[in-house]
Tab-separated table of C-alpha atoms in Angstrom:
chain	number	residue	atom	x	y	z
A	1	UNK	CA	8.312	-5.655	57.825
A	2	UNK	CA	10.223	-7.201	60.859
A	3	UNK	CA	7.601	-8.372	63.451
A	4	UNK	CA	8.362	-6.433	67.078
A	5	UNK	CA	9.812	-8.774	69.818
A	6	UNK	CA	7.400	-9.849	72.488
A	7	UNK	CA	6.536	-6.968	75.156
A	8	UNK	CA	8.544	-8.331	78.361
A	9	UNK	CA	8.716	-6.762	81.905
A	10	UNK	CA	10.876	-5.294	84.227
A	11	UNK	CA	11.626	-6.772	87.680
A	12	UNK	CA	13.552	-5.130	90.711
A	13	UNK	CA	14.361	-6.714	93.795
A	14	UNK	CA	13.939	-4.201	96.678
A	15	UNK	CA	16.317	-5.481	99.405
A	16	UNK	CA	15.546	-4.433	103.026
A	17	UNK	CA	17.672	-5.939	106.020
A	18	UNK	CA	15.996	-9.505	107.078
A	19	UNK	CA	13.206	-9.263	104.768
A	20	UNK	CA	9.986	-6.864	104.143
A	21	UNK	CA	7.639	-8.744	106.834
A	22	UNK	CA	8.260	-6.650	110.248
A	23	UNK	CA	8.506	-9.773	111.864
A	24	UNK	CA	11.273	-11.080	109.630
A	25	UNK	CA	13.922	-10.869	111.962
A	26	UNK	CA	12.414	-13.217	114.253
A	27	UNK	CA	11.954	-16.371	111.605
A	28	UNK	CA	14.013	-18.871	111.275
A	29	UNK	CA	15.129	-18.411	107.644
A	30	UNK	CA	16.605	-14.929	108.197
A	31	UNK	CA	19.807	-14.139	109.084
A	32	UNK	CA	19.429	-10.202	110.925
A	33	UNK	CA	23.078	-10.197	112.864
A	34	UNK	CA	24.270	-10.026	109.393
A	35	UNK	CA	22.177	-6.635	108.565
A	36	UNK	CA	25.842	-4.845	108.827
A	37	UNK	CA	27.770	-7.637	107.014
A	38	UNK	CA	28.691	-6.596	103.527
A	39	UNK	CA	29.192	-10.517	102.596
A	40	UNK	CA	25.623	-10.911	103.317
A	41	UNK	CA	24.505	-8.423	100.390
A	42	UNK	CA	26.545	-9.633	97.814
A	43	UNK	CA	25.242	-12.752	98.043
A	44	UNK	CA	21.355	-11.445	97.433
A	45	UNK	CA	22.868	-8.952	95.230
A	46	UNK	CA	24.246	-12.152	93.142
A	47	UNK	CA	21.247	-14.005	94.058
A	48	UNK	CA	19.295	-11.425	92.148
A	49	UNK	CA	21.571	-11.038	89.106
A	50	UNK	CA	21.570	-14.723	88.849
A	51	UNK	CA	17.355	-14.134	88.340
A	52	UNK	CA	18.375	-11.957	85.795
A	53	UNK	CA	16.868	-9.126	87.354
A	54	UNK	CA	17.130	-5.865	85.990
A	55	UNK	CA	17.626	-3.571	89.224
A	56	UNK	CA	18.248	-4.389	92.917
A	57	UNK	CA	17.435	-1.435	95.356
A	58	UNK	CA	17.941	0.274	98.676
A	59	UNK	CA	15.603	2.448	100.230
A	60	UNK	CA	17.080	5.275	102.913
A	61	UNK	CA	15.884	7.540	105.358
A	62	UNK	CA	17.426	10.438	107.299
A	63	UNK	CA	16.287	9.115	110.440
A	64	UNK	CA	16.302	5.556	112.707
A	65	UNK	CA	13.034	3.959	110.687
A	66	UNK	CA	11.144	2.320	113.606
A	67	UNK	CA	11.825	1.042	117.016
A	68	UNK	CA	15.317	-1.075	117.397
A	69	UNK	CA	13.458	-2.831	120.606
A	70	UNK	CA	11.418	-4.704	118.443
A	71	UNK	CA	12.855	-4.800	114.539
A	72	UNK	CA	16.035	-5.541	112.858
A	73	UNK	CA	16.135	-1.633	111.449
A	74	UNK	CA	19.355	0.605	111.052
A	75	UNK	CA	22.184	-0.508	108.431
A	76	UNK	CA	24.746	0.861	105.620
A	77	UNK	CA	23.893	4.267	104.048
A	78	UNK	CA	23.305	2.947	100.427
A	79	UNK	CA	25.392	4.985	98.047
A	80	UNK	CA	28.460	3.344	100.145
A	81	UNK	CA	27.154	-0.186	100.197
A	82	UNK	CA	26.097	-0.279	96.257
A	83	UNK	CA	29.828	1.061	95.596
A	84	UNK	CA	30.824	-2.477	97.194
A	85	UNK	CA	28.090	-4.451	95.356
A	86	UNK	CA	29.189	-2.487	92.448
A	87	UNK	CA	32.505	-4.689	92.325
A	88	UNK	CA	30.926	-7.705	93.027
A	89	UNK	CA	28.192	-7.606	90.466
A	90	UNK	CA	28.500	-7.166	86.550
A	91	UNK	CA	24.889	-6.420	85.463
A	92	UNK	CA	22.133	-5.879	87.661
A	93	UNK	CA	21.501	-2.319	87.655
A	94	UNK	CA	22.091	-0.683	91.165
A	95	UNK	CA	19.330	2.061	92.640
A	96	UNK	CA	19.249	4.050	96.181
A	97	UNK	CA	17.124	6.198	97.435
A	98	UNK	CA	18.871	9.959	98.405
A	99	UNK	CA	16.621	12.990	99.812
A	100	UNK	CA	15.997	15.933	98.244
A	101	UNK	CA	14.813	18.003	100.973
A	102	UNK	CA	18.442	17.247	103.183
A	103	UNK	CA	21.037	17.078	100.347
A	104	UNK	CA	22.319	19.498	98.126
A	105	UNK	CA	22.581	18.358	94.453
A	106	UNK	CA	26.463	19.001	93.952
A	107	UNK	CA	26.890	16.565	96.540
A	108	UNK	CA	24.162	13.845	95.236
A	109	UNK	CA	25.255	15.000	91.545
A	110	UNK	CA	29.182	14.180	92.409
A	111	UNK	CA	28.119	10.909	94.230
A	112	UNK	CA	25.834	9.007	91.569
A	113	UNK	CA	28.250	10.053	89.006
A	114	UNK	CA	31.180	8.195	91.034
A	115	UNK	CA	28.877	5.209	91.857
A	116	UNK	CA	27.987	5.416	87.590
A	117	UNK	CA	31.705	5.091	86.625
A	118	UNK	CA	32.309	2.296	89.493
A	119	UNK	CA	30.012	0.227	87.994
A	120	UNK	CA	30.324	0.954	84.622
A	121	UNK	CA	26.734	2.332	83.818
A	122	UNK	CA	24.366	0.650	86.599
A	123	UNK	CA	23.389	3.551	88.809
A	124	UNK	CA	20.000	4.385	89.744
A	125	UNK	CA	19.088	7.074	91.795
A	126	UNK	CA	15.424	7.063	94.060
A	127	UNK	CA	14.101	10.625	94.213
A	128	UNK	CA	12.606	11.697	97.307
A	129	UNK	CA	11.557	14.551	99.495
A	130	UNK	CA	12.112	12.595	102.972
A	131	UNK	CA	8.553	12.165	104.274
A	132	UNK	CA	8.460	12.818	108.008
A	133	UNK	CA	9.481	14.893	110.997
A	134	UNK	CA	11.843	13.086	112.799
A	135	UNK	CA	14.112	13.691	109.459
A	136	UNK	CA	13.320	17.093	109.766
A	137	UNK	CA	14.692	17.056	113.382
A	138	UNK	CA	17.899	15.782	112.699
A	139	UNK	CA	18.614	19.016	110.218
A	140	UNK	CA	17.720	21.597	113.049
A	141	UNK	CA	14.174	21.805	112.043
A	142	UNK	CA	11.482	21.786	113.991
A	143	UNK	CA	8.584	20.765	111.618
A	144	UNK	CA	8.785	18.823	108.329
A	145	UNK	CA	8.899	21.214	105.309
A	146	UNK	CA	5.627	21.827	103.740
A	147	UNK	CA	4.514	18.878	101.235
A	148	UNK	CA	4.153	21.193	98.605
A	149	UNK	CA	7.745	23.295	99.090
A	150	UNK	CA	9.375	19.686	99.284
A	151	UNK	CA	8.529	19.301	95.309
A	152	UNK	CA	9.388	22.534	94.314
A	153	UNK	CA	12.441	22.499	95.639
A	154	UNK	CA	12.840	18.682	94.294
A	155	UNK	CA	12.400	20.107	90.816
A	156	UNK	CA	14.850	22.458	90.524
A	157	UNK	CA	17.655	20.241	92.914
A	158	UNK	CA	17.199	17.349	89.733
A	159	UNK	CA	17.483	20.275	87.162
A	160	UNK	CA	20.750	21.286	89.020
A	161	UNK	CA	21.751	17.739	89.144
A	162	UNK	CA	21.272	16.944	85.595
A	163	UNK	CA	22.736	20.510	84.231
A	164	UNK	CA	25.733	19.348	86.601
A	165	UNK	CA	25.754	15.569	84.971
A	166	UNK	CA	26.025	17.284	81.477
A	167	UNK	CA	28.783	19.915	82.194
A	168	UNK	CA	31.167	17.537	81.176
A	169	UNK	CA	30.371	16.839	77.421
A	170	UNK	CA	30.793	12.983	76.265
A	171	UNK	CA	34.393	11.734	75.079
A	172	UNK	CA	35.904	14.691	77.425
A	173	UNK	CA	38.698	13.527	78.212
A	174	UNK	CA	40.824	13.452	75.160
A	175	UNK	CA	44.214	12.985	76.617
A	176	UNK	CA	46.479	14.090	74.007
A	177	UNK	CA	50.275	13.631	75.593
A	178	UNK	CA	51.053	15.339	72.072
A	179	UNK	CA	49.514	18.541	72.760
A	180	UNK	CA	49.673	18.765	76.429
A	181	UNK	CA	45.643	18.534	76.183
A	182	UNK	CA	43.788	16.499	78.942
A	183	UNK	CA	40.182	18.349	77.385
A	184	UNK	CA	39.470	20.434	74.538
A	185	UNK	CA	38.667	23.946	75.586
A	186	UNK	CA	34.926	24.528	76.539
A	187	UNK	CA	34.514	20.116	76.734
A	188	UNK	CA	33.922	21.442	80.617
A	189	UNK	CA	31.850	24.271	81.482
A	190	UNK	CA	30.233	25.815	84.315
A	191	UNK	CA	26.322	25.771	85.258
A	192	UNK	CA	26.040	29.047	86.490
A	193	UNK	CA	22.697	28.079	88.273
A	194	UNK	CA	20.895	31.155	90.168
A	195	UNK	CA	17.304	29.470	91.704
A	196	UNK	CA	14.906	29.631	93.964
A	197	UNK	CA	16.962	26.749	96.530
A	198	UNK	CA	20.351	26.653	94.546
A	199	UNK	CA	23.060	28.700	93.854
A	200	UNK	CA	25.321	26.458	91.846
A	201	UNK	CA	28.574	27.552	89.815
A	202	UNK	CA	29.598	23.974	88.632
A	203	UNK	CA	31.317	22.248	86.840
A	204	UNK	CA	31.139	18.820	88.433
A	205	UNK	CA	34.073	17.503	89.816
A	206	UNK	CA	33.597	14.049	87.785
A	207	UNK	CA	33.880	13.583	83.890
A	208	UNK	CA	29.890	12.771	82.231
A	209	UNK	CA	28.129	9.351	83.636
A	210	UNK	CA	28.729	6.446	81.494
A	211	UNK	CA	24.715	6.507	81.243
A	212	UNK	CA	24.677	10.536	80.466
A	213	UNK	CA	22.792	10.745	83.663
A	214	UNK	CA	22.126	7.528	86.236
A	215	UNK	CA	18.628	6.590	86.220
A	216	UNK	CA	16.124	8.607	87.662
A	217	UNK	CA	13.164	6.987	89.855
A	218	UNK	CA	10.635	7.920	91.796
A	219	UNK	CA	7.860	6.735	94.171
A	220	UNK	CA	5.121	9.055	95.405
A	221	UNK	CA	1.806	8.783	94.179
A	222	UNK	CA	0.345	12.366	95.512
A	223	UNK	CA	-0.975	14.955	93.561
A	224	UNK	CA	2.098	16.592	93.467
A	225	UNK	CA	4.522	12.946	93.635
A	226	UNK	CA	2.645	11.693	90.058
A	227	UNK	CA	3.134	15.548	88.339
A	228	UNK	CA	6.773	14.914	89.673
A	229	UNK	CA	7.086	11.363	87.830
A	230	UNK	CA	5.531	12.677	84.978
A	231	UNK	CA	8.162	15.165	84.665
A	232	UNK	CA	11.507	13.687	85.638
A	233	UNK	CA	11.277	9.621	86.550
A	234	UNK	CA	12.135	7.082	84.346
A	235	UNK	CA	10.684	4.589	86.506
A	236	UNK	CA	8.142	4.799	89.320
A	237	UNK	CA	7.823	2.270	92.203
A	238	UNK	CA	4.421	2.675	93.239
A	239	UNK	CA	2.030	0.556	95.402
A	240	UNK	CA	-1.815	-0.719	94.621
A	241	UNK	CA	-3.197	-3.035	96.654
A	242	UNK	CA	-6.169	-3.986	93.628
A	243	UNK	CA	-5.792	-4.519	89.661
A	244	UNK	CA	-8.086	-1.907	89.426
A	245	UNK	CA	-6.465	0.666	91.505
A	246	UNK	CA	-2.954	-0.504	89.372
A	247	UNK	CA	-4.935	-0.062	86.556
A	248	UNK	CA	-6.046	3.948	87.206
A	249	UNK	CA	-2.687	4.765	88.611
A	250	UNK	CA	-0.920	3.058	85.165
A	251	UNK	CA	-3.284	5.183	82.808
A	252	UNK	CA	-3.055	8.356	84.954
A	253	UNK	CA	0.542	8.776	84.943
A	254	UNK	CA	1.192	7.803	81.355
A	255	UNK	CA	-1.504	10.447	80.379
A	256	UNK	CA	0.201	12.937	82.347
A	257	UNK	CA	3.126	12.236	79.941
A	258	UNK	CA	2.438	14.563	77.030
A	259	UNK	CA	2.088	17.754	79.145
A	260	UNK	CA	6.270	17.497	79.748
A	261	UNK	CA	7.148	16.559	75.975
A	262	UNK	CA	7.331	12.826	76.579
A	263	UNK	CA	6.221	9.495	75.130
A	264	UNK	CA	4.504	6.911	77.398
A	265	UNK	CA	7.166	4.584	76.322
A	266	UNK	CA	10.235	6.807	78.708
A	267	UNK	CA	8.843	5.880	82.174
A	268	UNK	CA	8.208	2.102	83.479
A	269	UNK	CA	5.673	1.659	85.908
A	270	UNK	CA	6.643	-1.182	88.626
A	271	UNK	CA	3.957	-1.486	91.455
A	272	UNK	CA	5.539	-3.438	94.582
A	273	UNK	CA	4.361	-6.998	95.469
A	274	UNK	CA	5.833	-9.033	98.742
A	275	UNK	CA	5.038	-12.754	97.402
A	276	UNK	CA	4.984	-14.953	100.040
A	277	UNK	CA	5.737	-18.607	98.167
A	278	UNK	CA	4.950	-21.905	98.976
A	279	UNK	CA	5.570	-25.192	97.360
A	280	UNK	CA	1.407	-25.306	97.686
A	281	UNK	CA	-0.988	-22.475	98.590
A	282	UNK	CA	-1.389	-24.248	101.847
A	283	UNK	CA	2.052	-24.071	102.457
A	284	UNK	CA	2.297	-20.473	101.759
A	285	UNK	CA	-0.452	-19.773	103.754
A	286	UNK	CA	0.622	-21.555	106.828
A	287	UNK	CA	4.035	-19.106	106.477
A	288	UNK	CA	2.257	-16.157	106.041
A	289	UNK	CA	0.689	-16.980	109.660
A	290	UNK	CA	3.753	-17.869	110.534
A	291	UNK	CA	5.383	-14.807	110.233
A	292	UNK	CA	2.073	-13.241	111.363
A	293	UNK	CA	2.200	-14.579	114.718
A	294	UNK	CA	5.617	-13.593	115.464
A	295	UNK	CA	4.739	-9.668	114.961
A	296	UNK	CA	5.281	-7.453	117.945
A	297	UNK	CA	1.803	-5.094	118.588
A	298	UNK	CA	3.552	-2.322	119.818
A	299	UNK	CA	5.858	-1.974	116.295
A	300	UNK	CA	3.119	-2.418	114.184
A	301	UNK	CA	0.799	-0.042	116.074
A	302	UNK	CA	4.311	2.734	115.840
A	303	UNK	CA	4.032	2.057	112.214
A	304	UNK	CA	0.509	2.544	111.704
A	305	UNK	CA	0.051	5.458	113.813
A	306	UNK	CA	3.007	7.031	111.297
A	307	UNK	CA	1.626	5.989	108.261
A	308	UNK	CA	-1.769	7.731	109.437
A	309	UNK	CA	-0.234	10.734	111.172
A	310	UNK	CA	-2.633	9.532	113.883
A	311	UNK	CA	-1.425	8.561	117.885
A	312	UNK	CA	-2.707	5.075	118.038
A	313	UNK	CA	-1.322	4.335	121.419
A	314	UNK	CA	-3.566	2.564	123.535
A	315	UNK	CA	-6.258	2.593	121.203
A	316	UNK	CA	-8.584	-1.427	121.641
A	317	UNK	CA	-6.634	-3.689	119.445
A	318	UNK	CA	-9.807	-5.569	117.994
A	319	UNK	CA	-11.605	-2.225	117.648
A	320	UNK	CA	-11.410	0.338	114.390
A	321	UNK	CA	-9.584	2.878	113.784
A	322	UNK	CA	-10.457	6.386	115.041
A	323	UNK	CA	-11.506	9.012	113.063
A	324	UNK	CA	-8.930	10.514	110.831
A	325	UNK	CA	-7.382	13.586	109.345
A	326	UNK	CA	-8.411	14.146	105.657
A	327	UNK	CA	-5.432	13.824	103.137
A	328	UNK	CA	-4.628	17.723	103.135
A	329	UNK	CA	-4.047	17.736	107.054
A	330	UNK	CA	-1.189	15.381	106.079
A	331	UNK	CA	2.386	16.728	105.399
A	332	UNK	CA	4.003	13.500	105.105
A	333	UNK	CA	3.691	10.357	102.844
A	334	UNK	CA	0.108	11.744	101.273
A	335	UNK	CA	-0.530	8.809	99.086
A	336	UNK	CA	0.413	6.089	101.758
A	337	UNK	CA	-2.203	7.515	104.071
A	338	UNK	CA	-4.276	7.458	101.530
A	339	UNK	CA	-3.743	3.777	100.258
A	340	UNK	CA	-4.315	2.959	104.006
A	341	UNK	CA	-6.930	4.852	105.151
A	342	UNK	CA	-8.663	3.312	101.939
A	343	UNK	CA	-7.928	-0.475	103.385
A	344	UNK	CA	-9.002	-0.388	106.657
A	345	UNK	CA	-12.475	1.339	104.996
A	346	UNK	CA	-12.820	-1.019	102.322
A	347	UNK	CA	-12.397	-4.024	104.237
A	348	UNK	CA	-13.513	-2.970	107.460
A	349	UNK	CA	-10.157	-4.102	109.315
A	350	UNK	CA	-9.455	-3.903	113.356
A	351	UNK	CA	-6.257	-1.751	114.321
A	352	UNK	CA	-4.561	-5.781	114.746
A	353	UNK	CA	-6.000	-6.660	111.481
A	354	UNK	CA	-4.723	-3.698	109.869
A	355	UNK	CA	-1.283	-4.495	111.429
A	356	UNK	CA	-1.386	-7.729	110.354
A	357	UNK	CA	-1.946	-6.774	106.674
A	358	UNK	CA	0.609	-4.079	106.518
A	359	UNK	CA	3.462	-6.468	107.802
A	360	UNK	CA	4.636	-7.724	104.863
A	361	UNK	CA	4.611	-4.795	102.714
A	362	UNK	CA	3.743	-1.666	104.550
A	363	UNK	CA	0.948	-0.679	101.889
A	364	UNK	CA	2.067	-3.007	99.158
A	365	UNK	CA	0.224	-5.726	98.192
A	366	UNK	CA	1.170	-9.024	99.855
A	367	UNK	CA	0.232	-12.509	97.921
A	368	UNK	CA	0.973	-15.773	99.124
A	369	UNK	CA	0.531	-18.651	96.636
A	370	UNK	CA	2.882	-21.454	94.715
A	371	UNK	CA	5.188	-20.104	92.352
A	372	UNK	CA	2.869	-20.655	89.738
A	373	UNK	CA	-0.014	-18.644	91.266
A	374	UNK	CA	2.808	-15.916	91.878
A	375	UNK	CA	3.759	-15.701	88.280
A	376	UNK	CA	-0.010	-15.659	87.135
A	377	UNK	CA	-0.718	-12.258	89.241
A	378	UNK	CA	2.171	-10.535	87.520
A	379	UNK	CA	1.187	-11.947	84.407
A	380	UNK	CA	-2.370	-10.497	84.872
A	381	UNK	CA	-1.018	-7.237	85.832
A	382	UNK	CA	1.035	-6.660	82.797
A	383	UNK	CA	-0.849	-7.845	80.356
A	384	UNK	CA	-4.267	-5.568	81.964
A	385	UNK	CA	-2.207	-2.614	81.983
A	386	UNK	CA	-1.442	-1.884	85.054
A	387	UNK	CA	2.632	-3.021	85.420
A	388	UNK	CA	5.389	-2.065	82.818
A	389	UNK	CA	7.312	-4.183	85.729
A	390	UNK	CA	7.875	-5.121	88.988
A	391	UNK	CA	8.943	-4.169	92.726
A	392	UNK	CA	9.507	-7.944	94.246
A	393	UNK	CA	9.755	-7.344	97.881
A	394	UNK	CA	11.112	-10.601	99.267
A	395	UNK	CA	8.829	-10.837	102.999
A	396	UNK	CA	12.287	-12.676	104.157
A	397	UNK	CA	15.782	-12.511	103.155
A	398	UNK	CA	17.473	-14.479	102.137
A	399	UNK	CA	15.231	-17.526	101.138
A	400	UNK	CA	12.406	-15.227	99.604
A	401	UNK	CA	14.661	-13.550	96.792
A	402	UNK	CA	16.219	-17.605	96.183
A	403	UNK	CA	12.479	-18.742	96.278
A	404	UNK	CA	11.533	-15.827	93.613
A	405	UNK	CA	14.991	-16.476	91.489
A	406	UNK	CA	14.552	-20.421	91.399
A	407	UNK	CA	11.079	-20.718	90.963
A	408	UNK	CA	8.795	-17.417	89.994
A	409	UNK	CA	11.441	-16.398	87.149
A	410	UNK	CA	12.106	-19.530	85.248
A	411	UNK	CA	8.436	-19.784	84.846
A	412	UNK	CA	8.393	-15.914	83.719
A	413	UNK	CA	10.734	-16.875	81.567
A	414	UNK	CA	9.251	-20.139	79.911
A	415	UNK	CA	5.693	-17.876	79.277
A	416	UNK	CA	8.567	-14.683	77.133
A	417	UNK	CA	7.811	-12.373	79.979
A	418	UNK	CA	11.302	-12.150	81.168
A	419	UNK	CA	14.828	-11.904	79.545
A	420	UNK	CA	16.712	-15.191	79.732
A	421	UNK	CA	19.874	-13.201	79.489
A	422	UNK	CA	20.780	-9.814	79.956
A	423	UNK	CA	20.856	-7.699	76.514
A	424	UNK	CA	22.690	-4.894	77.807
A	425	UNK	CA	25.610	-3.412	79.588
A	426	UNK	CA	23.753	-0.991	81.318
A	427	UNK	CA	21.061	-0.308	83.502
A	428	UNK	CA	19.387	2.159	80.966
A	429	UNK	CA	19.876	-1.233	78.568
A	430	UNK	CA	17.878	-3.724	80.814
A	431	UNK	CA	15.290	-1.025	81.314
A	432	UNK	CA	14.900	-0.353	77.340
A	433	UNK	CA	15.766	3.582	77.839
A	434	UNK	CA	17.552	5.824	76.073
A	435	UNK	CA	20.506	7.921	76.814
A	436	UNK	CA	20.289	11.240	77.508
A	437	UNK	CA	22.123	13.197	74.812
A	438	UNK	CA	24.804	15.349	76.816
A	439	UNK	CA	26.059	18.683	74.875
A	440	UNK	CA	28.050	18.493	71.616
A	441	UNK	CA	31.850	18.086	71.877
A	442	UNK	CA	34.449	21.310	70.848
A	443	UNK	CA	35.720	21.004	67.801
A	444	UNK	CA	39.750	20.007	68.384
C-alpha cells in the first residue's frame, strides 16, 4: 500500500498597506505614498507567489479604519484591486474580505464569480459581519446590528450566495452554432429564495465559478463566529497569542465539525503570526524597538479603546487598564476583546505596554527571531496541533514579505513542510479541497 505524502502546511500572506506594525509607515523600509499605486501590489503579490505561497489576502472595512493623522490607512476596495493582481499573477490564490451585514449576496455572489473566471479559479472570499459602529453609520444606522442577528443573517446571505453560484450547472454553456443552442434547457435555473433577510429570484448573471464556488473563509472566534466556521469556512484565520490557546481553539473547531456533516479534513486552520526577522535575534530585536519607538500614543490608545469598547482617552499611560465590560456587553469583535482583555490580565501590561504589544499584529502574535527561530515556531505549531497553516503578517512591507520569501520558506521547504512548487491550478488545489459538486447537467 502506497505510503501517504508528508503532511505540509498552508501559508497566506495577509497584505496591509506599509506593513502590519502601526508604526510602519514611518520606517525607513516602507514605501506608504505608494498605498494607492497598483504597481506597488503586484510586486508583493509576485513577491509572494515567488514564496510559493498558497493565498495572498486583503482585509476591508466599511468605514476609514483608524486615524489618517497618524497611520498610512485608507486604500483600493479589494475585489477591484485583486481583479488587477489577478492578471498579473498565475497561481497564488487571491482572498478579500466582503461584509455580510452591508452587502446583498446577488451583488457579492455576481462579483466573486467574475473575480473566479478572471483568474481562472483563485478567488477567495473572507466572510464577515462588519464589526463596529462607525460601519453601521455609514448605512443610515444608528447602532451596530446585534452580534447575534449579524450571524443569522450571515447564514442565510452564504446559502443565497452558494444556491446563486450553482444556478448555472457545470459545462453550461454548450454553444452549439448547429442548433442555435447557447445552453441546454433547464442548464440555468432560478433560486427562488424566500428568507428571513433575502428575497432572491436568481439566476446569476455569470455562468458557474471555475472552482464551483470561490473559497469560503472566515475569521471570528466567538461563540457564534466558531459555530459559523464550523458550518460554512473552508479556512479560518484566527489569532492565539500561546501554543496552548492555538491548541484549544484547533481541537474546538474541528470537533464542532461533525454536527454540520463534515470531516475535519474540509477546513484549514491558519492562526496569524507578524514575524519580525533578523539576520540574529539581536538584530530582530533591536527592529522590533525600532518600530516600537516610532508608534504614535494617541493611535494606539484609538485602537485599544476600540478593540475594548472602552474610552481610553486620557487614561495614565504607565497605569492599567480600567475596569471593563464583560464579553456579552460587547456587540463588536467578541473574541478580539476577549484575546485582549486576556493579555493585559495575564501579563499584567500598562495601557503603553499594551500598545506596544498590539502594534505589530493587533491581537496576533508577534515573534521576532532569525529566520531559523521563525521557521521553528511554525514548525512547533503544526506539528502540536494547533496550525493546519499560516496567516504571515509581514510587520513592514515590502522587505518583511522578501525577508519571509527568501529566508523563512526555503528553510520550510528544506524540513517537507512547504510545497517547492505549486501542484495545482487552483486555489481549492494549493489548499488540498475539493470542489463543490454543482447540479447535474440536462440531458441534450
Amino acid at each position: 500500500m502506497p505510503a501517504h505524502p508528508p503532511r505540509q502546511f498552508h501559508l497566506n500572506a495577509f497584505l496591509m498597506n506599509a506593513g502590519h506594525h502601526d508604526a510602519a509607515w514611518r520606517h525607513p523600509r516602507t514605501q506608504p505614498e505608494r498605498v494607492t499605486d497598483l504597481t506597488y501590489f503586484q510586486e508583493l503579490a509576485r513577491t509572494a507567489e515567488r514564496g510559493r505561497l498558497d493565498s495572498l489576502f486583503l482585509a476591508d472595512g466599511l468605514t476609514l479604519w483608524g486615524n489618517a493623522r497618524y497611520n498610512a490607512v485608507g486604500g483600493f476596495e479589494p475585489l477591484t484591486l485583486l481583479s488587477a493582481l489577478a492578471v498579473a499573477t498565475e497561481h497564488i490564490g487571491l482572498i478579500a474580505t466582503v461584509s455580510t451585514t452591508f452587502n446583498e449576496p446577488y451583488h457579492v455572489a455576481r462579483k466573486f464569480a467574475s473575480l473566479d473566471h478572471l483568474s481562472g479559479g483563485r478567488a477567495g472570499w473572507n466572510i464577515v459581519t462588519s464589526g463596529n459602529v462607525a460601519e453601521a453609520r455609514n448605512f443610515g444606522l444608528d447602532e451596530h446590528p446585534d452580534h447575534a442577528l449579524r450571524y443569522e443573517r450571515a447564514a442565510e446571505f452564504v446559502d443565497v450566495a452558494r444556491q446563486l453560484w450553482d444556478s448555472w450547472t457545470d459545462g453550461a454553456p454548450v454553444v452549439d452554432r448547429a442548433r442555435g443552442v447557447y445552453t441546454e434547457e433547464g442548464a440555468v435555473l432560478p433560486v427562488g429564495h424566500r428568507g428571513a433577510h433575502f428575497r432572491v429570484d436568481g439566476p446569476l448573471n455569470v455562468q458557474r465559478p471555475p472552482q464551483g464556488h470561490p473559497l469560503l473563509v472566515q475569521a471570528g472566534s466567538s461563540e457564534d463566529g466558531k459555530e459559523f466556521a464550523a458550518r460554512y469556512a473552508e479556512a479560518v484565520f484566527t489569532a492565539q497569542q500561546t501554543l496552548a490557546d492555538g491548541q484549544t481553539f484547533y481541537k474546538d473547531l474541528k470537533a464542532r465539525l461533525a454536527r454540520h456533516g463534515r470531516r475535519p479534513d474540509e477546513v484549514r486552520i491558519l492562526p496569524g503570526i507578524c514575524p519580525v526577522i533578523g539576520a540574529t535575534e539581536a538584530e530582530a530585536r533591536a527592529l522590533e524597538a525600532e518600530l516600537t519607538a516610532l508608534q504614535v500614543p494617541e493611535y494606539g490608545l484609538q485602537q485599544l479603546s476600540g478593540m475594548l469598547g472602552t474610552d481610553l482617552t486620557g487614561l495614565p499611560l504607565d497605569g492599567p487598564l480600567p475596569e471593563l465590560p464583560g464579553e456579552s456587553a460587547i456587540n463588536g469583535n467578541k473574541s478580539r476583546f476577549t484575546l485582549v482583555a486576556d493579555l493585559a490580565r495575564r501579563e499584567r501590561l500598562t495601557i503603553r505596554e499594551l500598545i506596544a504589544r498590539l502594534g505589530g499584529g493587533r491581537g496576533h502574535r508577534v515573534f521576532a527571531g532569525t529566520p531559523e527561530q521563525i521557521a521553528d515556531q511554525l514548525e512547533e505549531w503544526f506539528t502540536s496541533g494547533a496550525a493546519d497553516g499560516f496567516n504571515i503578517m509581514p510587520p513592514h512591507l515590502p522587505g518583511g514579505l522578501e525577508d519571509f520569501v527568501d529566508h523563512v520558506v526555503p528553510l520550510l521547504q528544506r524540513r517537507g513542510l512547504f510545497r517547492t512548487e505549486y501542484a495545482g491550478r487552483t486555489l481549492r488545489d494549493h489548499y488540498g479541497l475539493e470542489r463543490p459538486a454543482g447540479r447535474s447537467a440536462p440531458a441534450a
